[in-house]
């Protein structure tokens, strides 16, 4: 646990920790262990058909569309499993990511979907244990809200999403000499800690992920980075993640939150993560299988239920809060001079100041 996270293993649907009990309750109505898949799908259709799944400005998904997508996802994954491995497992991401992408598109009219997106890794709790070769993390999919300096249209957000996909190395920013950058475009005057996507130059927008999907290697640092970023923005809502194997068919829901206070000056707030104690298929515990249509319907209903959560995050966003709150230097790419140099930092500054003074005095004496 390089990032100092505290793990809460949950064994019963009623045992979720208090900070995430509300968001985890979205899992409980959808468990149907003894019902045939067709009945589950019909139930999902009747529960969601009374309201539009998306805004008119986005492609209109219907319950029938999702049933077909769920069936095709399961069929594709089952067919893939029948093929010989030829020395290595095949990636299942192209199959199940289409379903999650379609579901995430219903979260908000202006939701931003990022696939195969890099993100800034968080600092370790103990900087002495921070790997020297730490590189950016990798999220399979992010459903996010984009904060723009001026009101923009949905087409602007779509353009930003496509630009991020085209150049991951400049995913949240553009360099000063970029063709996409001109003086007529406003930029966000925010500290670097308010961003969790890598980039350089002027920041024209910030991205706050709401649904985070990654493999087991990336999901913990991804959730940590999202929580720290939310602390910078003054947002106390829990994070929602899905841990999905790149070569498997199971998705596990993970919920996270931060301690309300920093226990010690200079220490990172403690991250808490809660998820099912075992990986046995149980939608009521947040463990889903894309090859099981009933389970996939439960996953679909869970993601659709996050629309209120998405709106809560949007309403809590305040650029003024970023400026007023105490800084939290959570990014692994930000130098921590106090940790690196300790008490020597003041001595180094004093020595440099003395050298400058001596050199300046000598120059003045020589001129006189």
mmCIF file of C-alpha atoms in Angstrom:
data_model
loop_
_atom_site.group_PDB
_atom_site.id
_atom_site.type_symbol
_atom_site.label_atom_id
_atom_site.label_comp_id
_atom_site.label_asym_id
_atom_site.label_seq_id
_atom_site.Cartn_x
_atom_site.Cartn_y
_atom_site.Cartn_z
ATOM 1 C CA UNK A 1 0.000 0.000 0.000
ATOM 2 C CA UNK A 2 2.388 2.647 -1.276
ATOM 3 C CA UNK A 3 -0.344 5.288 -1.217
ATOM 4 C CA UNK A 4 -1.382 4.595 2.371
ATOM 5 C CA UNK A 5 -4.915 3.522 1.505
ATOM 6 C CA UNK A 6 -7.096 1.799 4.104
ATOM 7 C CA UNK A 7 -9.101 -1.086 2.622
ATOM 8 C CA UNK A 8 -12.561 -1.996 3.934
ATOM 9 C CA UNK A 9 -13.650 -5.493 2.880
ATOM 10 C CA UNK A 10 -17.439 -5.744 2.764
ATOM 11 C CA UNK A 11 -19.174 -9.095 3.226
ATOM 12 C CA UNK A 12 -22.856 -8.091 3.256
ATOM 13 C CA UNK A 13 -24.878 -5.575 1.200
ATOM 14 C CA UNK A 14 -25.810 -3.806 4.433
ATOM 15 C CA UNK A 15 -22.219 -3.517 5.691
ATOM 16 C CA UNK A 16 -20.933 -0.701 3.469
ATOM 17 C CA UNK A 17 -19.108 1.986 5.506
ATOM 18 C CA UNK A 18 -21.155 5.063 6.333
ATOM 19 C CA UNK A 19 -19.342 7.532 3.995
ATOM 20 C CA UNK A 20 -20.290 5.443 0.921
ATOM 21 C CA UNK A 21 -23.496 3.808 2.117
ATOM 22 C CA UNK A 22 -25.652 6.162 0.082
ATOM 23 C CA UNK A 23 -23.880 5.617 -3.249
ATOM 24 C CA UNK A 24 -23.503 1.875 -2.569
ATOM 25 C CA UNK A 25 -27.263 1.600 -2.036
ATOM 26 C CA UNK A 26 -27.595 1.867 -5.825
ATOM 27 C CA UNK A 27 -26.439 -1.757 -5.934
ATOM 28 C CA UNK A 28 -29.040 -3.274 -3.635
ATOM 29 C CA UNK A 29 -32.269 -3.224 -5.701
ATOM 30 C CA UNK A 30 -30.742 -5.006 -8.668
ATOM 31 C CA UNK A 31 -29.781 -8.411 -7.265
ATOM 32 C CA UNK A 32 -31.775 -11.178 -8.974
ATOM 33 C CA UNK A 33 -30.047 -14.502 -8.189
ATOM 34 C CA UNK A 34 -32.876 -16.868 -9.128
ATOM 35 C CA UNK A 35 -34.491 -15.056 -12.049
ATOM 36 C CA UNK A 36 -33.879 -15.904 -15.698
ATOM 37 C CA UNK A 37 -31.951 -13.379 -17.758
ATOM 38 C CA UNK A 38 -34.918 -12.455 -19.947
ATOM 39 C CA UNK A 39 -36.981 -11.569 -16.879
ATOM 40 C CA UNK A 40 -34.170 -9.413 -15.509
ATOM 41 C CA UNK A 41 -33.867 -7.559 -18.789
ATOM 42 C CA UNK A 42 -37.619 -6.979 -18.957
ATOM 43 C CA UNK A 43 -37.511 -5.588 -15.435
ATOM 44 C CA UNK A 44 -34.670 -3.254 -16.396
ATOM 45 C CA UNK A 45 -36.602 -2.080 -19.420
ATOM 46 C CA UNK A 46 -39.716 -1.259 -17.454
ATOM 47 C CA UNK A 47 -37.759 0.587 -14.782
ATOM 48 C CA UNK A 48 -35.940 2.875 -17.189
ATOM 49 C CA UNK A 49 -38.326 3.328 -20.098
ATOM 50 C CA UNK A 50 -40.442 5.952 -18.295
ATOM 51 C CA UNK A 51 -37.722 8.597 -18.599
ATOM 52 C CA UNK A 52 -35.273 9.579 -21.329
ATOM 53 C CA UNK A 53 -31.872 7.981 -20.910
ATOM 54 C CA UNK A 54 -30.027 10.915 -22.442
ATOM 55 C CA UNK A 55 -30.510 14.460 -23.627
ATOM 56 C CA UNK A 56 -31.815 15.133 -27.105
ATOM 57 C CA UNK A 57 -28.388 16.515 -27.972
ATOM 58 C CA UNK A 58 -26.838 13.040 -27.697
ATOM 59 C CA UNK A 59 -27.717 9.822 -29.524
ATOM 60 C CA UNK A 60 -30.955 8.547 -27.980
ATOM 61 C CA UNK A 61 -30.367 5.240 -26.208
ATOM 62 C CA UNK A 62 -33.424 3.180 -25.381
ATOM 63 C CA UNK A 63 -33.766 0.176 -23.063
ATOM 64 C CA UNK A 64 -33.994 -1.955 -26.191
ATOM 65 C CA UNK A 65 -30.641 -0.565 -27.383
ATOM 66 C CA UNK A 66 -29.016 -1.514 -24.110
ATOM 67 C CA UNK A 67 -30.555 -5.002 -24.115
ATOM 68 C CA UNK A 68 -29.133 -5.595 -27.577
ATOM 69 C CA UNK A 69 -25.750 -4.215 -26.539
ATOM 70 C CA UNK A 70 -25.703 -6.377 -23.415
ATOM 71 C CA UNK A 71 -26.510 -9.486 -25.446
ATOM 72 C CA UNK A 72 -23.929 -8.692 -28.119
ATOM 73 C CA UNK A 73 -21.285 -8.013 -25.461
ATOM 74 C CA UNK A 74 -21.958 -11.357 -23.778
ATOM 75 C CA UNK A 75 -22.022 -13.188 -27.103
ATOM 76 C CA UNK A 76 -18.756 -11.610 -28.231
ATOM 77 C CA UNK A 77 -16.974 -12.408 -24.984
ATOM 78 C CA UNK A 78 -18.234 -15.992 -24.961
ATOM 79 C CA UNK A 79 -17.102 -16.449 -28.561
ATOM 80 C CA UNK A 80 -13.711 -14.995 -27.679
ATOM 81 C CA UNK A 81 -13.345 -17.471 -24.822
ATOM 82 C CA UNK A 82 -13.839 -20.355 -27.255
ATOM 83 C CA UNK A 83 -10.874 -19.306 -29.380
ATOM 84 C CA UNK A 84 -7.414 -20.790 -28.703
ATOM 85 C CA UNK A 85 -5.052 -18.543 -26.751
ATOM 86 C CA UNK A 86 -2.024 -19.025 -29.002
ATOM 87 C CA UNK A 87 0.322 -18.325 -26.121
ATOM 88 C CA UNK A 88 -1.488 -15.389 -24.516
ATOM 89 C CA UNK A 89 -4.894 -14.166 -23.431
ATOM 90 C CA UNK A 90 -6.740 -11.815 -25.740
ATOM 91 C CA UNK A 91 -7.927 -8.388 -24.633
ATOM 92 C CA UNK A 92 -11.597 -8.207 -23.708
ATOM 93 C CA UNK A 93 -11.611 -4.405 -23.433
ATOM 94 C CA UNK A 94 -12.984 -3.750 -26.958
ATOM 95 C CA UNK A 95 -16.105 -5.751 -26.044
ATOM 96 C CA UNK A 96 -17.097 -4.520 -22.582
ATOM 97 C CA UNK A 97 -15.805 -0.939 -22.985
ATOM 98 C CA UNK A 98 -18.455 -0.279 -25.659
ATOM 99 C CA UNK A 99 -21.183 -1.093 -23.152
ATOM 100 C CA UNK A 100 -19.693 1.078 -20.394
ATOM 101 C CA UNK A 101 -19.106 3.908 -22.865
ATOM 102 C CA UNK A 102 -22.756 3.813 -23.951
ATOM 103 C CA UNK A 103 -23.959 3.759 -20.340
ATOM 104 C CA UNK A 104 -21.627 6.581 -19.308
ATOM 105 C CA UNK A 105 -22.981 8.712 -22.157
ATOM 106 C CA UNK A 106 -26.311 8.838 -20.322
ATOM 107 C CA UNK A 107 -24.883 10.372 -17.137
ATOM 108 C CA UNK A 108 -25.178 13.958 -18.333
ATOM 109 C CA UNK A 109 -25.878 15.857 -21.566
ATOM 110 C CA UNK A 110 -22.336 17.251 -21.485
ATOM 111 C CA UNK A 111 -20.445 14.270 -20.071
ATOM 112 C CA UNK A 112 -16.889 13.854 -21.377
ATOM 113 C CA UNK A 113 -15.817 10.271 -22.110
ATOM 114 C CA UNK A 114 -12.076 9.591 -22.200
ATOM 115 C CA UNK A 115 -10.754 6.177 -23.210
ATOM 116 C CA UNK A 116 -7.213 4.891 -22.653
ATOM 117 C CA UNK A 117 -6.408 8.108 -20.791
ATOM 118 C CA UNK A 118 -3.198 8.766 -18.825
ATOM 119 C CA UNK A 119 -3.469 10.304 -15.361
ATOM 120 C CA UNK A 120 -1.086 11.770 -12.803
ATOM 121 C CA UNK A 121 -0.140 9.313 -10.076
ATOM 122 C CA UNK A 122 -0.525 10.481 -6.472
ATOM 123 C CA UNK A 123 2.326 10.995 -4.049
ATOM 124 C CA UNK A 124 3.049 8.189 -1.662
ATOM 125 C CA UNK A 125 2.173 8.712 1.997
ATOM 126 C CA UNK A 126 5.844 8.305 2.800
ATOM 127 C CA UNK A 127 7.909 10.120 0.180
ATOM 128 C CA UNK A 128 10.939 7.960 0.951
ATOM 129 C CA UNK A 129 8.999 4.995 -0.476
ATOM 130 C CA UNK A 130 7.998 6.861 -3.645
ATOM 131 C CA UNK A 131 9.362 4.930 -6.648
ATOM 132 C CA UNK A 132 11.956 7.013 -8.506
ATOM 133 C CA UNK A 133 10.743 5.726 -11.873
ATOM 134 C CA UNK A 134 7.056 6.422 -11.219
ATOM 135 C CA UNK A 135 5.253 7.165 -14.477
ATOM 136 C CA UNK A 136 1.729 8.222 -15.380
ATOM 137 C CA UNK A 137 -1.082 5.824 -14.645
ATOM 138 C CA UNK A 138 -3.474 4.528 -17.288
ATOM 139 C CA UNK A 139 -7.270 4.638 -17.049
ATOM 140 C CA UNK A 140 -9.301 2.411 -19.354
ATOM 141 C CA UNK A 141 -12.245 4.834 -19.317
ATOM 142 C CA UNK A 142 -13.190 8.047 -17.533
ATOM 143 C CA UNK A 143 -16.650 9.595 -17.517
ATOM 144 C CA UNK A 144 -15.955 13.154 -16.457
ATOM 145 C CA UNK A 145 -17.224 16.701 -16.205
ATOM 146 C CA UNK A 146 -15.167 19.351 -17.964
ATOM 147 C CA UNK A 147 -14.738 22.754 -16.310
ATOM 148 C CA UNK A 148 -14.346 25.456 -18.936
ATOM 149 C CA UNK A 149 -13.435 29.139 -18.396
ATOM 150 C CA UNK A 150 -16.490 30.316 -20.343
ATOM 151 C CA UNK A 151 -19.798 28.645 -21.233
ATOM 152 C CA UNK A 152 -19.307 26.270 -24.163
ATOM 153 C CA UNK A 153 -21.509 24.007 -26.235
ATOM 154 C CA UNK A 154 -21.542 20.223 -26.178
ATOM 155 C CA UNK A 155 -19.708 20.254 -29.494
ATOM 156 C CA UNK A 156 -16.807 22.045 -27.782
ATOM 157 C CA UNK A 157 -16.597 19.274 -25.193
ATOM 158 C CA UNK A 158 -16.696 16.628 -27.928
ATOM 159 C CA UNK A 159 -13.840 18.417 -29.690
ATOM 160 C CA UNK A 160 -11.812 18.469 -26.468
ATOM 161 C CA UNK A 161 -12.421 14.745 -25.941
ATOM 162 C CA UNK A 162 -11.225 13.915 -29.445
ATOM 163 C CA UNK A 163 -8.127 16.084 -29.012
ATOM 164 C CA UNK A 164 -7.268 14.267 -25.786
ATOM 165 C CA UNK A 165 -7.535 10.939 -27.578
ATOM 166 C CA UNK A 166 -5.304 12.161 -30.396
ATOM 167 C CA UNK A 167 -2.483 13.319 -28.131
ATOM 168 C CA UNK A 168 -2.320 11.737 -24.695
ATOM 169 C CA UNK A 169 0.907 13.564 -23.827
ATOM 170 C CA UNK A 170 -0.941 16.882 -23.783
ATOM 171 C CA UNK A 171 -4.233 15.592 -22.513
ATOM 172 C CA UNK A 172 -5.284 18.455 -20.247
ATOM 173 C CA UNK A 173 -3.320 21.336 -21.669
ATOM 174 C CA UNK A 174 -1.771 22.773 -24.784
ATOM 175 C CA UNK A 175 1.688 24.216 -25.161
ATOM 176 C CA UNK A 176 2.135 27.880 -25.914
ATOM 177 C CA UNK A 177 3.170 27.140 -29.486
ATOM 178 C CA UNK A 178 0.352 24.673 -30.164
ATOM 179 C CA UNK A 179 -1.809 25.291 -33.216
ATOM 180 C CA UNK A 180 -4.840 24.797 -30.973
ATOM 181 C CA UNK A 181 -3.756 27.670 -28.728
ATOM 182 C CA UNK A 182 -4.372 31.303 -29.484
ATOM 183 C CA UNK A 183 -4.601 34.445 -27.427
ATOM 184 C CA UNK A 184 -8.342 34.762 -28.007
ATOM 185 C CA UNK A 185 -9.071 31.597 -25.993
ATOM 186 C CA UNK A 186 -9.461 31.978 -22.240
ATOM 187 C CA UNK A 187 -7.452 29.716 -19.983
ATOM 188 C CA UNK A 188 -8.123 28.523 -16.450
ATOM 189 C CA UNK A 189 -6.009 30.184 -13.790
ATOM 190 C CA UNK A 190 -5.820 27.225 -11.429
ATOM 191 C CA UNK A 191 -3.006 25.560 -9.497
ATOM 192 C CA UNK A 192 -1.529 22.416 -11.006
ATOM 193 C CA UNK A 193 -3.026 20.381 -8.160
ATOM 194 C CA UNK A 194 -6.528 21.056 -9.550
ATOM 195 C CA UNK A 195 -5.727 18.863 -12.572
ATOM 196 C CA UNK A 196 -5.209 15.091 -12.655
ATOM 197 C CA UNK A 197 -4.522 14.661 -16.381
ATOM 198 C CA UNK A 198 -0.946 15.213 -17.574
ATOM 199 C CA UNK A 199 -0.053 18.123 -19.806
ATOM 200 C CA UNK A 200 1.999 21.294 -20.169
ATOM 201 C CA UNK A 201 1.452 24.939 -21.009
ATOM 202 C CA UNK A 202 -1.797 26.826 -20.559
ATOM 203 C CA UNK A 203 -4.791 24.944 -19.183
ATOM 204 C CA UNK A 204 -7.949 25.650 -21.159
ATOM 205 C CA UNK A 205 -10.122 23.346 -19.062
ATOM 206 C CA UNK A 206 -10.035 20.983 -16.098
ATOM 207 C CA UNK A 207 -11.442 17.462 -16.025
ATOM 208 C CA UNK A 208 -13.123 15.987 -12.935
ATOM 209 C CA UNK A 209 -13.798 12.251 -13.407
ATOM 210 C CA UNK A 210 -17.041 10.892 -11.933
ATOM 211 C CA UNK A 211 -16.932 7.248 -13.074
ATOM 212 C CA UNK A 212 -13.438 5.744 -13.201
ATOM 213 C CA UNK A 213 -12.615 2.443 -14.908
ATOM 214 C CA UNK A 214 -9.200 0.780 -14.810
ATOM 215 C CA UNK A 215 -7.472 -2.564 -14.335
ATOM 216 C CA UNK A 216 -6.240 -3.857 -10.983
ATOM 217 C CA UNK A 217 -2.800 -2.284 -11.473
ATOM 218 C CA UNK A 218 -4.158 1.242 -11.997
ATOM 219 C CA UNK A 219 -7.469 1.442 -10.139
ATOM 220 C CA UNK A 220 -6.072 2.245 -6.661
ATOM 221 C CA UNK A 221 -3.791 5.142 -7.693
ATOM 222 C CA UNK A 222 -6.549 6.358 -10.055
ATOM 223 C CA UNK A 223 -9.082 6.562 -7.226
ATOM 224 C CA UNK A 224 -6.495 8.180 -4.940
ATOM 225 C CA UNK A 225 -5.696 10.862 -7.516
ATOM 226 C CA UNK A 226 -9.399 11.553 -8.073
ATOM 227 C CA UNK A 227 -10.022 11.912 -4.335
ATOM 228 C CA UNK A 228 -7.076 14.255 -3.849
ATOM 229 C CA UNK A 229 -8.167 16.342 -6.818
ATOM 230 C CA UNK A 230 -11.655 16.614 -5.328
ATOM 231 C CA UNK A 231 -10.166 17.754 -2.004
ATOM 232 C CA UNK A 232 -8.410 20.575 -3.891
ATOM 233 C CA UNK A 233 -11.796 21.559 -5.371
ATOM 234 C CA UNK A 234 -13.503 21.309 -1.979
ATOM 235 C CA UNK A 235 -15.681 18.390 -3.120
ATOM 236 C CA UNK A 236 -16.403 15.766 -0.469
ATOM 237 C CA UNK A 237 -18.420 13.328 -2.584
ATOM 238 C CA UNK A 238 -17.086 9.732 -2.675
ATOM 239 C CA UNK A 239 -15.522 8.345 -5.846
ATOM 240 C CA UNK A 240 -16.950 5.449 -7.835
ATOM 241 C CA UNK A 241 -14.626 3.081 -9.658
ATOM 242 C CA UNK A 242 -14.931 -0.107 -11.662
ATOM 243 C CA UNK A 243 -12.009 -2.514 -11.632
ATOM 244 C CA UNK A 244 -12.110 -4.448 -14.902
ATOM 245 C CA UNK A 245 -9.512 -6.927 -16.091
ATOM 246 C CA UNK A 246 -8.032 -6.285 -19.520
ATOM 247 C CA UNK A 247 -8.365 -9.970 -20.327
ATOM 248 C CA UNK A 248 -11.305 -10.966 -18.116
ATOM 249 C CA UNK A 249 -15.048 -10.417 -17.964
ATOM 250 C CA UNK A 250 -15.632 -9.409 -14.330
ATOM 251 C CA UNK A 251 -16.121 -5.831 -13.109
ATOM 252 C CA UNK A 252 -15.944 -4.922 -9.419
ATOM 253 C CA UNK A 253 -17.316 -1.683 -7.994
ATOM 254 C CA UNK A 254 -14.989 0.177 -5.624
ATOM 255 C CA UNK A 255 -16.028 3.185 -3.550
ATOM 256 C CA UNK A 256 -13.554 5.615 -1.999
ATOM 257 C CA UNK A 257 -13.436 8.576 0.344
ATOM 258 C CA UNK A 258 -10.931 10.669 2.283
ATOM 259 C CA UNK A 259 -10.547 11.322 5.986
ATOM 260 C CA UNK A 260 -12.105 14.665 6.778
ATOM 261 C CA UNK A 261 -8.894 16.064 8.292
ATOM 262 C CA UNK A 262 -5.174 15.759 7.730
ATOM 263 C CA UNK A 263 -3.799 14.105 10.829
ATOM 264 C CA UNK A 264 -0.329 15.622 10.554
ATOM 265 C CA UNK A 265 1.040 18.640 8.785
ATOM 266 C CA UNK A 266 2.591 17.663 5.473
ATOM 267 C CA UNK A 267 0.943 14.232 5.392
ATOM 268 C CA UNK A 268 -1.537 13.263 2.731
ATOM 269 C CA UNK A 269 -5.149 12.678 3.833
ATOM 270 C CA UNK A 270 -5.828 8.978 4.273
ATOM 271 C CA UNK A 271 -7.687 7.280 1.425
ATOM 272 C CA UNK A 272 -10.352 4.706 2.282
ATOM 273 C CA UNK A 273 -11.499 2.122 -0.279
ATOM 274 C CA UNK A 274 -14.436 -0.248 0.138
ATOM 275 C CA UNK A 275 -15.313 -3.227 -2.038
ATOM 276 C CA UNK A 276 -16.585 -6.804 -1.842
ATOM 277 C CA UNK A 277 -14.488 -9.139 0.268
ATOM 278 C CA UNK A 278 -14.426 -11.804 -2.445
ATOM 279 C CA UNK A 279 -14.780 -11.814 -6.195
ATOM 280 C CA UNK A 280 -17.770 -14.143 -6.409
ATOM 281 C CA UNK A 281 -20.431 -12.946 -8.840
ATOM 282 C CA UNK A 282 -22.947 -10.909 -6.825
ATOM 283 C CA UNK A 283 -24.388 -7.693 -8.284
ATOM 284 C CA UNK A 284 -25.736 -6.683 -4.858
ATOM 285 C CA UNK A 285 -22.091 -6.535 -3.716
ATOM 286 C CA UNK A 286 -20.879 -4.750 -6.843
ATOM 287 C CA UNK A 287 -19.371 -7.786 -8.590
ATOM 288 C CA UNK A 288 -20.617 -8.144 -12.172
ATOM 289 C CA UNK A 289 -19.875 -10.447 -15.108
ATOM 290 C CA UNK A 290 -20.306 -9.134 -18.650
ATOM 291 C CA UNK A 291 -20.961 -12.655 -19.967
ATOM 292 C CA UNK A 292 -24.004 -13.040 -17.703
ATOM 293 C CA UNK A 293 -26.843 -10.942 -19.143
ATOM 294 C CA UNK A 294 -28.680 -10.625 -15.833
ATOM 295 C CA UNK A 295 -25.498 -9.449 -14.131
ATOM 296 C CA UNK A 296 -24.773 -7.024 -16.977
ATOM 297 C CA UNK A 297 -28.289 -5.580 -16.666
ATOM 298 C CA UNK A 298 -27.600 -4.957 -12.967
ATOM 299 C CA UNK A 299 -24.374 -3.178 -13.915
ATOM 300 C CA UNK A 300 -26.282 -1.088 -16.438
ATOM 301 C CA UNK A 301 -28.866 -0.060 -13.852
ATOM 302 C CA UNK A 302 -26.118 0.798 -11.375
ATOM 303 C CA UNK A 303 -24.355 3.093 -13.862
ATOM 304 C CA UNK A 304 -27.650 4.697 -14.898
ATOM 305 C CA UNK A 305 -28.308 5.357 -11.217
ATOM 306 C CA UNK A 306 -25.156 7.500 -11.043
ATOM 307 C CA UNK A 307 -26.805 10.348 -12.938
ATOM 308 C CA UNK A 308 -27.811 12.088 -9.698
ATOM 309 C CA UNK A 309 -24.289 11.583 -8.363
ATOM 310 C CA UNK A 310 -22.881 13.199 -11.523
ATOM 311 C CA UNK A 311 -25.130 16.236 -11.046
ATOM 312 C CA UNK A 312 -24.093 16.480 -7.376
ATOM 313 C CA UNK A 313 -20.449 16.687 -8.455
ATOM 314 C CA UNK A 314 -21.252 19.387 -11.027
ATOM 315 C CA UNK A 315 -23.136 21.476 -8.467
ATOM 316 C CA UNK A 316 -20.285 21.221 -5.964
ATOM 317 C CA UNK A 317 -17.669 22.593 -8.377
ATOM 318 C CA UNK A 318 -16.385 26.049 -7.469
ATOM 319 C CA UNK A 319 -13.245 27.701 -8.814
ATOM 320 C CA UNK A 320 -13.419 30.114 -5.857
ATOM 321 C CA UNK A 321 -13.117 27.146 -3.490
ATOM 322 C CA UNK A 322 -9.851 26.098 -5.153
ATOM 323 C CA UNK A 323 -8.376 29.526 -4.443
ATOM 324 C CA UNK A 324 -9.602 29.670 -0.844
ATOM 325 C CA UNK A 325 -8.623 26.219 0.400
ATOM 326 C CA UNK A 326 -5.200 25.281 1.757
ATOM 327 C CA UNK A 327 -3.005 23.774 -0.981
ATOM 328 C CA UNK A 328 -2.666 20.001 -1.162
ATOM 329 C CA UNK A 329 0.434 18.947 -3.074
ATOM 330 C CA UNK A 330 -0.739 15.485 -4.025
ATOM 331 C CA UNK A 331 0.763 15.049 -7.513
ATOM 332 C CA UNK A 332 3.759 12.749 -7.871
ATOM 333 C CA UNK A 333 5.236 15.036 -10.537
ATOM 334 C CA UNK A 334 5.372 18.021 -8.154
ATOM 335 C CA UNK A 335 8.684 18.356 -6.277
ATOM 336 C CA UNK A 336 8.451 18.201 -2.497
ATOM 337 C CA UNK A 337 11.388 20.351 -1.466
ATOM 338 C CA UNK A 338 10.717 19.996 2.236
ATOM 339 C CA UNK A 339 10.914 16.208 2.035
ATOM 340 C CA UNK A 340 13.852 16.129 -0.365
ATOM 341 C CA UNK A 341 16.042 18.643 1.448
ATOM 342 C CA UNK A 342 14.576 18.730 4.966
ATOM 343 C CA UNK A 343 16.164 21.292 7.248
ATOM 344 C CA UNK A 344 18.879 21.832 4.639
ATOM 345 C CA UNK A 345 16.493 23.864 2.502
ATOM 346 C CA UNK A 346 16.725 26.999 4.661
ATOM 347 C CA UNK A 347 20.497 26.587 4.879
ATOM 348 C CA UNK A 348 20.804 26.306 1.095
ATOM 349 C CA UNK A 349 18.718 29.450 0.567
ATOM 350 C CA UNK A 350 20.746 31.353 3.172
ATOM 351 C CA UNK A 351 24.013 30.199 1.583
ATOM 352 C CA UNK A 352 22.847 31.209 -1.904
ATOM 353 C CA UNK A 353 21.707 34.624 -0.623
ATOM 354 C CA UNK A 354 25.089 35.182 1.056
ATOM 355 C CA UNK A 355 26.962 34.244 -2.140
ATOM 356 C CA UNK A 356 24.882 36.651 -4.191
ATOM 357 C CA UNK A 357 25.517 39.423 -1.643
ATOM 358 C CA UNK A 358 29.277 38.804 -1.617
ATOM 359 C CA UNK A 359 29.488 38.725 -5.419
ATOM 360 C CA UNK A 360 27.427 41.904 -5.726
ATOM 361 C CA UNK A 361 29.526 43.711 -3.125
ATOM 362 C CA UNK A 362 32.768 42.648 -4.835
ATOM 363 C CA UNK A 363 31.476 43.870 -8.198
ATOM 364 C CA UNK A 364 30.558 47.251 -6.739
ATOM 365 C CA UNK A 365 33.974 47.612 -5.083
ATOM 366 C CA UNK A 366 35.777 46.808 -8.350
ATOM 367 C CA UNK A 367 33.698 49.380 -10.227
ATOM 368 C CA UNK A 368 34.454 52.058 -7.646
#
